Coordinates of C-alpha atoms and ligand atoms in Angstrom, one line a residue:
M1 CA 146.2 102.0 62.6
Q2 CA 150.2 103.2 63.0
P3 CA 151.4 103.4 66.4
V4 CA 152.6 107.0 66.8
L5 CA 155.1 105.9 68.8
S6 CA 157.1 103.1 69.6
L7 CA 159.8 101.9 71.2
H8 CA 162.4 99.0 71.1
Q9 CA 164.4 97.4 74.0
I10 CA 165.3 100.3 75.5
T11 CA 168.5 100.1 78.1
R12 CA 169.1 102.8 80.1
S13 CA 172.0 101.9 83.6
F14 CA 172.9 104.7 85.8
P15 CA 175.5 104.0 88.6
G16 CA 175.0 100.6 90.1
V17 CA 171.3 100.7 88.9
K18 CA 169.9 99.1 86.0
A19 CA 166.7 100.8 85.5
L20 CA 166.0 100.1 82.0
A21 CA 167.0 96.5 81.0
G22 CA 165.0 96.5 77.1
V23 CA 161.6 97.8 77.4
N24 CA 159.2 97.4 74.3
L25 CA 156.1 99.9 73.9
E26 CA 153.6 100.8 71.5
L27 CA 151.3 104.0 71.7
F28 CA 148.1 104.9 69.9
P29 CA 146.5 107.8 68.6
G30 CA 143.5 108.6 71.1
E31 CA 144.4 106.1 73.6
V32 CA 145.3 106.3 77.7
H33 CA 147.6 104.5 77.7
S34 CA 148.3 103.6 81.9
L35 CA 152.2 102.3 83.1
M36 CA 152.4 101.1 86.2
G37 CA 155.6 99.5 87.8
E38 CA 156.6 99.3 91.5
N39 CA 159.0 102.7 93.1
G40 CA 162.3 102.6 90.8
A41 CA 160.8 100.3 88.2
G42 CA 162.0 102.8 86.0
K43 CA 158.8 104.9 84.8
S44 CA 160.1 108.1 85.1
T45 CA 163.6 107.2 83.5
L46 CA 161.7 106.4 80.3
M47 CA 159.6 109.3 80.5
R48 CA 162.8 111.0 80.1
V49 CA 164.4 109.1 77.6
I50 CA 161.0 109.4 75.6
G51 CA 161.6 113.0 76.5
G52 CA 164.4 113.9 75.5
V53 CA 166.1 114.4 78.8
L54 CA 167.7 111.3 78.8
P55 CA 169.4 109.4 76.2
P56 CA 169.2 106.0 76.0
D57 CA 172.0 103.4 76.1
S58 CA 171.1 101.4 73.3
G59 CA 167.2 100.6 71.6
T60 CA 165.4 102.8 69.2
M61 CA 162.4 105.0 69.5
R62 CA 160.1 105.7 66.3
L63 CA 157.7 109.1 66.3
R64 CA 155.1 108.2 63.3
G65 CA 157.3 105.9 61.4
Q66 CA 160.3 107.7 61.3
A67 CA 163.4 107.5 64.0
Y68 CA 163.0 109.4 66.7
R69 CA 166.3 110.0 68.1
P70 CA 165.6 113.5 70.8
H71 CA 168.7 115.3 72.2
S72 CA 167.3 117.5 74.4
P73 CA 163.3 118.5 75.9
R74 CA 163.5 121.1 73.3
D75 CA 163.5 118.4 70.3
S76 CA 160.7 116.3 72.0
K77 CA 158.6 119.8 72.5
A78 CA 159.4 120.2 69.0
A79 CA 158.8 116.9 67.6
G80 CA 155.2 117.4 69.2
I81 CA 155.7 115.4 73.1
A82 CA 154.5 117.4 76.1
F83 CA 155.7 116.0 79.5
I84 CA 154.9 116.5 82.9
Q85 CA 157.1 115.5 85.0
Q86 CA 156.8 113.4 88.7
E87 CA 158.4 116.3 90.4
L88 CA 157.1 120.1 90.5
T89 CA 159.8 122.8 88.0
L90 CA 158.2 125.7 88.9
V91 CA 160.1 128.9 89.8
P92 CA 158.9 130.3 92.7
E93 CA 159.5 133.8 93.0
L94 CA 157.8 133.9 89.5
S95 CA 154.3 134.8 88.8
V96 CA 151.6 132.1 88.3
A97 CA 151.6 133.6 84.4
E98 CA 155.0 134.1 84.1
N99 CA 155.4 130.6 85.2
L100 CA 152.8 129.3 81.9
L101 CA 154.5 131.5 79.6
L102 CA 157.9 131.1 80.5
G103 CA 160.1 130.2 76.7
R104 CA 157.2 131.7 75.1
M105 CA 157.1 135.2 76.8
P106 CA 154.6 136.9 73.9
H107 CA 156.8 140.5 73.0
R108 CA 156.0 143.5 71.5
L109 CA 158.4 145.6 69.7
G110 CA 161.3 144.1 72.3
W111 CA 158.5 145.1 75.1
L112 CA 157.0 141.8 77.3
N113 CA 153.4 142.5 76.7
R114 CA 151.9 141.6 79.8
P115 CA 148.1 142.2 78.4
E116 CA 148.3 139.7 75.8
M117 CA 150.8 137.1 78.9
R118 CA 147.9 137.7 81.2
R119 CA 145.6 137.0 78.1
R120 CA 147.3 133.7 77.0
A121 CA 147.7 132.4 80.7
Q122 CA 143.8 132.5 81.5
K123 CA 143.5 130.4 78.2
A124 CA 145.1 128.2 80.0
L125 CA 144.0 128.2 83.2
D126 CA 140.1 127.5 81.3
F127 CA 141.3 124.7 79.5
L128 CA 141.8 123.1 82.8
E129 CA 138.9 124.6 84.2
I130 CA 140.7 125.6 87.5
E131 CA 141.3 129.4 89.1
L132 CA 144.6 130.2 90.0
P133 CA 146.0 134.0 90.8
L134 CA 147.6 134.8 88.0
D135 CA 149.8 137.6 89.4
E136 CA 151.0 135.9 92.9
P137 CA 154.2 134.4 92.5
S138 CA 154.3 130.9 92.5
R139 CA 155.7 129.9 95.8
T140 CA 152.1 131.2 97.2
L141 CA 150.2 128.4 95.8
N142 CA 149.7 125.0 97.7
V143 CA 151.5 121.8 96.1
G144 CA 147.6 120.6 94.2
Q145 CA 147.7 123.9 93.0
G146 CA 151.1 124.0 91.6
Q147 CA 150.7 120.5 90.3
M148 CA 147.7 122.7 88.6
L149 CA 149.9 125.3 87.2
E150 CA 152.2 122.8 85.7
I151 CA 149.5 120.5 84.1
A152 CA 148.2 123.9 82.2
R153 CA 151.4 125.2 81.3
A154 CA 152.2 121.3 79.6
L155 CA 148.4 121.4 77.9
Q156 CA 149.2 125.0 76.0
D157 CA 151.0 123.4 73.2
R158 CA 148.7 121.0 70.9
A159 CA 150.3 117.4 71.2
D160 CA 150.3 114.2 69.8
V161 CA 152.1 112.7 72.4
L162 CA 151.0 113.7 76.9
I163 CA 153.5 112.2 79.1
M164 CA 151.6 112.4 82.4
D165 CA 154.2 110.9 85.3
E166 CA 152.0 110.9 88.1
P167 CA 149.8 113.9 88.0
T168 CA 147.9 113.7 90.8
A169 CA 149.5 112.4 93.4
A170 CA 149.0 115.9 94.8
L171 CA 145.3 116.5 93.9
S172 CA 142.5 117.1 95.4
Q173 CA 139.4 114.9 94.4
K174 CA 138.4 117.6 92.5
E175 CA 141.3 118.9 90.9
A176 CA 141.5 115.3 89.2
E177 CA 138.0 115.5 88.0
H178 CA 139.1 118.3 86.0
L179 CA 142.4 117.1 85.1
F180 CA 140.3 113.8 84.1
S181 CA 137.8 115.6 82.0
A182 CA 141.1 117.6 80.1
I183 CA 142.3 114.1 79.4
R184 CA 139.1 112.8 77.9
R185 CA 139.2 115.8 75.4
L186 CA 142.7 115.0 74.5
R187 CA 142.0 111.7 74.4
A188 CA 139.2 112.6 71.3
Q189 CA 140.9 115.0 69.6
G190 CA 143.5 112.6 68.9
S191 CA 146.3 112.8 71.3
A192 CA 148.3 109.9 72.7
I193 CA 148.4 109.9 76.5
I194 CA 151.3 107.9 78.8
Y195 CA 149.7 108.2 82.0
I196 CA 151.4 107.1 85.5
S197 CA 149.7 106.6 88.6
H198 CA 149.9 104.2 91.7
R199 CA 146.6 104.7 92.2
M200 CA 144.9 101.8 90.2
E201 CA 140.9 102.9 90.9
E202 CA 142.4 105.8 88.3
V203 CA 143.7 103.5 85.8
Y204 CA 140.7 101.9 85.2
E205 CA 138.4 104.8 85.5
L206 CA 141.3 106.1 82.6
S207 CA 143.1 104.1 80.6
D208 CA 142.1 102.3 77.4
R209 CA 145.1 100.1 78.0
L210 CA 147.8 99.6 79.9
S211 CA 151.8 98.5 80.4
V212 CA 153.5 97.2 83.5
L213 CA 157.4 98.3 84.2
R214 CA 159.6 95.6 86.2
D215 CA 162.8 95.9 86.6
G216 CA 162.9 98.0 84.1
A217 CA 161.7 95.9 81.5
T218 CA 157.9 95.7 80.6
T219 CA 155.9 92.6 81.4
G220 CA 153.5 93.1 79.1
T221 CA 150.4 95.0 77.4
W222 CA 146.7 95.0 78.1
K223 CA 143.4 96.4 77.1
M224 CA 141.8 97.0 80.8
S225 CA 138.8 94.7 79.8
E226 CA 141.4 91.5 79.6
I227 CA 143.2 91.7 83.5
T228 CA 141.5 92.2 87.2
P229 CA 143.4 95.1 89.4
Q230 CA 144.7 91.7 91.0
Q231 CA 146.8 90.4 88.0
V232 CA 148.0 94.2 87.6
V233 CA 149.2 93.5 90.8
A234 CA 150.9 90.2 90.4
Q235 CA 152.4 91.8 87.4
M236 CA 154.0 94.4 88.9
V237 CA 156.0 92.6 92.2
G238 CA 156.5 89.3 90.5
R239 CA 154.2 87.3 92.6
E240 CA 150.8 87.1 94.4
M241 CA 150.4 89.8 97.7
E242 CA 148.3 88.1 100.3
E243 CA 145.7 90.3 101.6
T244 CA 146.1 92.1 104.5
V245 CA 144.0 91.9 107.9
D246 CA 142.8 94.1 109.7
S247 CA 144.8 94.2 113.1
Q248 CA 142.5 95.1 115.9
R249 CA 143.3 97.4 117.9
A250 CA 143.5 97.0 122.3
E251 CA 141.2 100.4 124.1
P252 CA 143.4 103.6 123.8
G253 CA 145.3 104.6 126.5
P254 CA 146.0 108.5 128.0
V255 CA 145.7 111.6 126.1
V256 CA 148.9 112.1 124.7
L257 CA 147.9 115.2 122.8
E258 CA 145.3 118.1 123.3
V259 CA 144.5 120.6 121.2
S260 CA 142.3 123.2 122.2
G261 CA 140.8 126.5 120.6
L262 CA 143.6 126.4 117.7
T263 CA 143.2 129.7 115.7
R264 CA 145.7 130.9 112.7
A265 CA 142.9 133.2 110.4
P266 CA 141.8 132.3 108.0
L267 CA 143.3 128.7 107.8
V268 CA 142.3 127.6 111.0
Q269 CA 139.5 128.7 113.2
D270 CA 139.4 127.8 116.7
V271 CA 140.2 123.6 116.3
S272 CA 139.7 121.8 119.3
F273 CA 140.6 117.6 119.3
Q274 CA 142.4 114.8 121.5
V275 CA 144.6 112.4 120.3
R276 CA 145.0 109.3 123.2
A277 CA 148.0 106.8 123.3
G278 CA 147.4 103.9 121.0
E279 CA 144.6 105.9 118.6
V280 CA 145.1 107.5 115.0
V281 CA 142.8 109.9 114.2
G282 CA 142.3 110.8 110.4
L283 CA 141.9 114.4 109.5
A284 CA 139.3 114.0 106.4
G285 CA 138.7 117.4 103.7
L286 CA 139.4 118.5 101.1
V287 CA 142.8 120.4 100.1
G288 CA 143.5 123.3 101.7
A289 CA 140.4 122.5 104.1
G290 CA 143.4 123.7 106.8
R291 CA 144.0 120.2 107.7
T292 CA 148.1 120.7 107.0
E293 CA 148.2 124.3 108.4
I294 CA 147.2 122.6 111.5
A295 CA 149.7 119.9 111.3
R296 CA 152.2 122.6 111.2
I297 CA 151.4 124.6 114.2
I298 CA 151.5 121.3 116.2
A299 CA 155.1 120.6 114.7
G300 CA 155.9 123.9 115.6
A301 CA 156.4 124.9 111.9
D302 CA 153.9 127.8 112.1
P303 CA 152.6 130.2 114.4
C304 CA 149.4 130.3 116.0
Q305 CA 147.0 133.2 117.3
S306 CA 145.7 131.9 119.9
G307 CA 145.0 128.4 121.1
V308 CA 146.8 125.7 123.4
V309 CA 148.7 122.2 122.7
L310 CA 148.8 120.1 125.3
L311 CA 151.5 117.6 125.0
D312 CA 151.1 114.7 128.3
G313 CA 149.3 117.2 130.3
Q314 CA 152.0 119.9 129.2
E315 CA 151.5 122.9 127.0
L316 CA 154.1 122.8 124.1
E317 CA 155.2 126.1 123.0
T318 CA 154.0 126.9 120.0
G319 CA 156.5 128.2 117.6
S320 CA 159.3 126.1 117.8
P321 CA 160.3 122.6 115.3
A322 CA 163.2 122.0 118.2
R323 CA 160.7 122.6 121.0
A324 CA 158.7 120.0 119.6
I325 CA 160.7 117.6 118.0
A326 CA 162.6 117.6 122.0
R327 CA 159.3 117.0 123.6
G328 CA 158.7 113.5 120.9
V329 CA 156.6 115.1 118.2
G330 CA 157.5 114.2 114.2
L331 CA 156.6 115.1 111.4
V332 CA 156.1 113.8 107.5
P333 CA 155.5 116.8 106.0
E334 CA 153.2 116.9 102.3
D335 CA 156.2 118.4 100.7
R336 CA 158.8 115.6 101.2
K337 CA 161.3 117.5 98.7
H338 CA 161.7 120.6 100.9
Q339 CA 160.4 119.5 104.1
G340 CA 161.7 116.6 104.4
L341 CA 165.2 115.3 102.8
V342 CA 168.4 116.9 102.5
L343 CA 168.7 115.4 98.8
G344 CA 172.7 115.4 98.5
M345 CA 173.0 113.6 101.2
S346 CA 173.1 109.6 102.1
V347 CA 170.4 107.7 102.6
Q348 CA 171.6 106.6 106.0
D349 CA 172.5 110.0 107.1
N350 CA 168.5 111.5 105.8
V351 CA 167.2 108.5 107.9
S352 CA 169.7 108.7 110.9
F353 CA 169.2 112.2 111.0
A354 CA 166.2 112.6 113.2
V355 CA 167.9 110.2 115.4
L356 CA 171.4 111.1 116.0
S357 CA 170.5 113.0 119.6
Q358 CA 168.9 109.6 120.8
L359 CA 172.1 107.6 119.1
A360 CA 174.9 109.4 120.5
R361 CA 174.0 108.3 123.8
L362 CA 176.0 105.1 122.1
G363 CA 179.2 107.1 122.0
W364 CA 181.7 105.3 119.3
L365 CA 178.8 102.8 117.9
K366 CA 177.1 105.5 117.1
G367 CA 178.3 105.2 113.4
Q368 CA 176.9 101.4 113.6
A369 CA 174.2 101.9 114.8
C370 CA 173.7 104.7 111.8
Q371 CA 174.4 101.7 109.3
Q372 CA 172.1 99.2 111.4
L373 CA 169.4 101.7 111.0
A374 CA 169.5 102.6 107.8
D375 CA 169.8 98.6 106.4
R376 CA 166.8 98.1 108.8
Y377 CA 164.2 101.0 106.6
I378 CA 165.7 100.2 103.3
Q379 CA 165.1 96.1 104.4
E380 CA 161.6 97.0 106.1
L381 CA 160.5 99.8 103.5
R382 CA 161.9 97.9 100.5
I383 CA 163.6 100.8 99.5
R384 CA 165.0 100.5 96.3
T385 CA 168.4 102.2 96.8
P386 CA 172.3 100.9 95.5
S387 CA 173.5 100.8 98.7
R388 CA 172.8 103.4 102.2
E389 CA 175.8 105.6 101.0
Q390 CA 173.2 106.3 97.7
G391 CA 172.8 110.4 97.6
V392 CA 168.3 110.2 98.0
G393 CA 168.5 112.8 95.2
T394 CA 168.9 110.0 92.8
L395 CA 166.3 107.9 94.4
S396 CA 162.6 107.7 92.6
G397 CA 160.1 109.7 93.8
G398 CA 158.4 106.8 95.7
N399 CA 161.6 105.9 97.6
Q400 CA 162.0 109.5 98.7
Q401 CA 158.8 109.7 100.6
K402 CA 160.0 105.8 102.0
V403 CA 163.2 107.6 102.9
V404 CA 160.8 110.5 105.2
M405 CA 158.7 107.4 106.4
G406 CA 161.9 106.2 107.7
K407 CA 163.6 109.1 109.2
W408 CA 160.2 109.5 111.6
L409 CA 159.8 105.7 112.2
A410 CA 163.5 105.3 113.4
R411 CA 162.7 108.0 115.8
D412 CA 161.0 107.3 119.3
C413 CA 158.4 109.8 119.0
R414 CA 155.1 110.4 121.5
L415 CA 153.3 111.9 118.5
L416 CA 153.7 111.3 114.7
I417 CA 152.0 113.6 112.5
L418 CA 152.0 112.0 108.9
D419 CA 150.5 114.2 106.4
E420 CA 150.0 112.4 102.9
P421 CA 152.2 109.2 104.0
T422 CA 151.8 107.4 101.0
R423 CA 151.7 109.6 98.2
G424 CA 153.1 107.9 95.5
V425 CA 154.2 104.8 97.1
D426 CA 153.8 101.3 95.2
V427 CA 150.8 98.8 96.5
G428 CA 153.5 97.3 98.2
A429 CA 155.5 99.6 100.5
K430 CA 151.6 100.9 101.4
A431 CA 150.9 97.7 102.7
E432 CA 154.0 98.1 104.6
I433 CA 154.1 101.6 105.1
Y434 CA 150.1 100.5 106.9
R435 CA 152.2 97.6 109.0
L436 CA 154.7 100.1 110.3
I437 CA 152.0 102.8 111.4
E438 CA 150.1 100.0 113.4
D439 CA 153.8 99.0 115.0
Q440 CA 153.6 102.6 116.1
V441 CA 150.2 102.3 117.3
A442 CA 150.2 99.1 119.1
A443 CA 153.8 100.3 121.1
G444 CA 151.1 103.1 122.3
K445 CA 152.5 106.0 120.2
A446 CA 149.6 108.6 119.3
V447 CA 149.3 109.4 115.7
L448 CA 148.1 111.9 113.4
L449 CA 147.2 111.1 110.0
I450 CA 146.1 113.6 106.8
S451 CA 145.1 111.5 103.8
S452 CA 143.5 112.6 100.8
E453 CA 143.0 109.1 100.0
L454 CA 139.9 108.5 101.6
P455 CA 140.4 104.1 101.6
E456 CA 143.8 105.0 103.6
L457 CA 141.9 107.7 105.9
L458 CA 139.1 104.7 107.1
R459 CA 141.5 102.1 107.0
L460 CA 143.9 103.6 109.6
S461 CA 141.8 105.6 111.7
S462 CA 140.1 105.2 115.2
R463 CA 138.6 108.6 114.6
V464 CA 138.1 110.6 111.8
L465 CA 137.4 114.5 112.3
V466 CA 136.2 116.2 108.9
I467 CA 137.8 120.0 108.2
S468 CA 136.1 122.3 106.4
A469 CA 137.0 126.2 105.8
G470 CA 139.7 125.5 108.9
K471 CA 137.2 124.2 111.5
V472 CA 136.1 120.6 113.1
V473 CA 133.1 120.4 111.3
A474 CA 132.1 116.2 112.3
E475 CA 133.1 113.8 114.1
Y476 CA 133.1 109.8 113.1
A477 CA 134.1 106.3 115.0
R478 CA 135.8 104.6 112.7
V479 CA 132.6 102.0 112.7
E480 CA 130.4 104.7 111.3
A481 CA 132.7 106.4 108.9
T482 CA 132.1 106.3 105.1
P483 CA 133.4 108.5 102.0
E484 CA 129.8 109.8 101.6
K485 CA 129.6 110.9 105.0
I486 CA 132.7 112.4 105.7
L487 CA 132.4 114.3 101.9
A488 CA 129.1 115.4 102.6
S489 CA 130.3 116.7 106.1
A490 CA 133.4 118.1 104.8
L491 CA 130.6 120.4 101.8
A492 CA 128.1 121.4 104.2
G493 CA 130.8 123.3 106.1
L494 CA 131.1 125.4 103.0
A495 CA 128.5 126.3 103.0
Ligands
ATP501 N1 169.9 110.1 87.8 C1 170.2 109.4 88.3 N2 171.1 108.3 89.4 C2 171.3 107.7 89.7 N3 170.1 106.4 89.7 C3 169.3 106.8 89.1 C4 168.8 107.9 88.5 N4 168.0 108.0 87.8 C5 167.2 107.8 88.9 N5 167.9 106.4 89.1 C6 167.3 105.0 89.4 O1 167.2 104.3 88.4 C7 165.8 103.7 89.5 C8 164.2 103.7 88.1 O2 163.7 105.1 88.8 P1 162.3 106.2 88.5 O3 163.1 107.0 89.0 O4 162.6 105.4 86.7 O5 161.3 104.8 89.2 P2 159.9 104.9 89.3 O6 159.9 103.4 88.4 O7 159.6 106.2 88.2 O8 159.7 104.9 90.5 P3 158.2 105.3 91.3 O9 157.2 104.8 91.1 O10 159.5 106.1 92.9 O11 158.4 107.1 90.9 C9 165.7 103.4 90.5 O12 166.4 102.7 90.8 C10 166.1 105.0 90.3 O13 167.3 104.6 91.7
MG502 MG1 158.7 107.8 88.9

């Protein structure tokens, strides 16, 4: 069989970075071909080259046997390539239906044909078996819904090649399953799918073949049956990774956070719990269960209707992020692009942003202290950047997430709230982030953790609270928590 798309020795550089250093890849019709690699390995850059967003510096591409040289995303689309980017590209003020049909609005005699638009939009959502409010502006959607909308938009055209760059990073288990069944249908129709993900389980579940990218070059391509997950990791990092051992935790100390009767209807209903010093309390639940809302109220980002938050025994007035920060509450938010980072600023400025008041005490040493801090986290989290002066907006997705983590780890917090802290982060950096969280806990900090990845939640949490429809419906100690019990509680809470 002839490959539908083949890449030969593709290179591409940015100032100070050789992002692609000679990529070879062959893609066949009807295959799901996964692409794995560390954060900054060049995966998204390669997809932008295929998608016509970036021209390569050198190398050739062939599509259905013909030379393929796209000059814009429009060219790649016309050639039958659909592309779901890593970062959302929705227009927040437009409705769900308008976003779905952006650039392909049905017109009749110059008038926008609204019924036709709604019909086509509904069809696109039906293909993914999801429901979204067609007439609401897309800014009202949560991150997972936004991602599903983005995917539905790309799947409308029958494409020979479909590129998906970390499509599940923001999806719930259920949404991800809808996506997987859509991918299987597309594969059965003969589409070739390039699938990028940091989640090993889903790569094995979904793919026919796998290629690994390291430092901008492909290290090889395998059938899934030919390679073990350990070997994949070794290919990605270029060495064997040692297994990290679960650290033993000391007995927890005094209560740091006490929440009682927290309510913000309809998302948060009468929520009460405590987090002690030296303890990680994990919040489990389906996406939309209200976990992020609970975190945001405690961090002062949203007001609450009733309820009390005590920090170290003293009331923390809600509704003001500044007040929460002053009392030592740190929030690593779920939506890094909008809430966690100033994209135009450098790595150093982003990392030291949260500690400026603490560093100011050092007077003239401030500049140097900021530099040391930035260098320390660049090294500890292995943030791939040419220098600490680099604008955060140019870093790869996973490396941006590491900067958000560094920013809050650098600050001395009493309570650290982590909402999906390892989203989009590669396996090596995940282990580093786990280690840094353990350090914080050993130093007596309290941690509230939200994660959709159950293995992560079970590994880090001292206790797990299951949230369903805005309520705490179950609590498990670390030793008794299992994925089955948690899921059963979450579903029972909906009944
Ligand atoms: N516009 C740009 N300007 C400067 N450097 C860039 C730009 N785009 C990408 N890079 C750099 O190219 C390298 C590869 O980035 P890329 O986004 O392709 O990584 P990735 O493999 O997709 O990583 P992740 O898993 O974190 O998404 C990184 O070092 C990144 O900082
Ligand atoms: Mg990427």
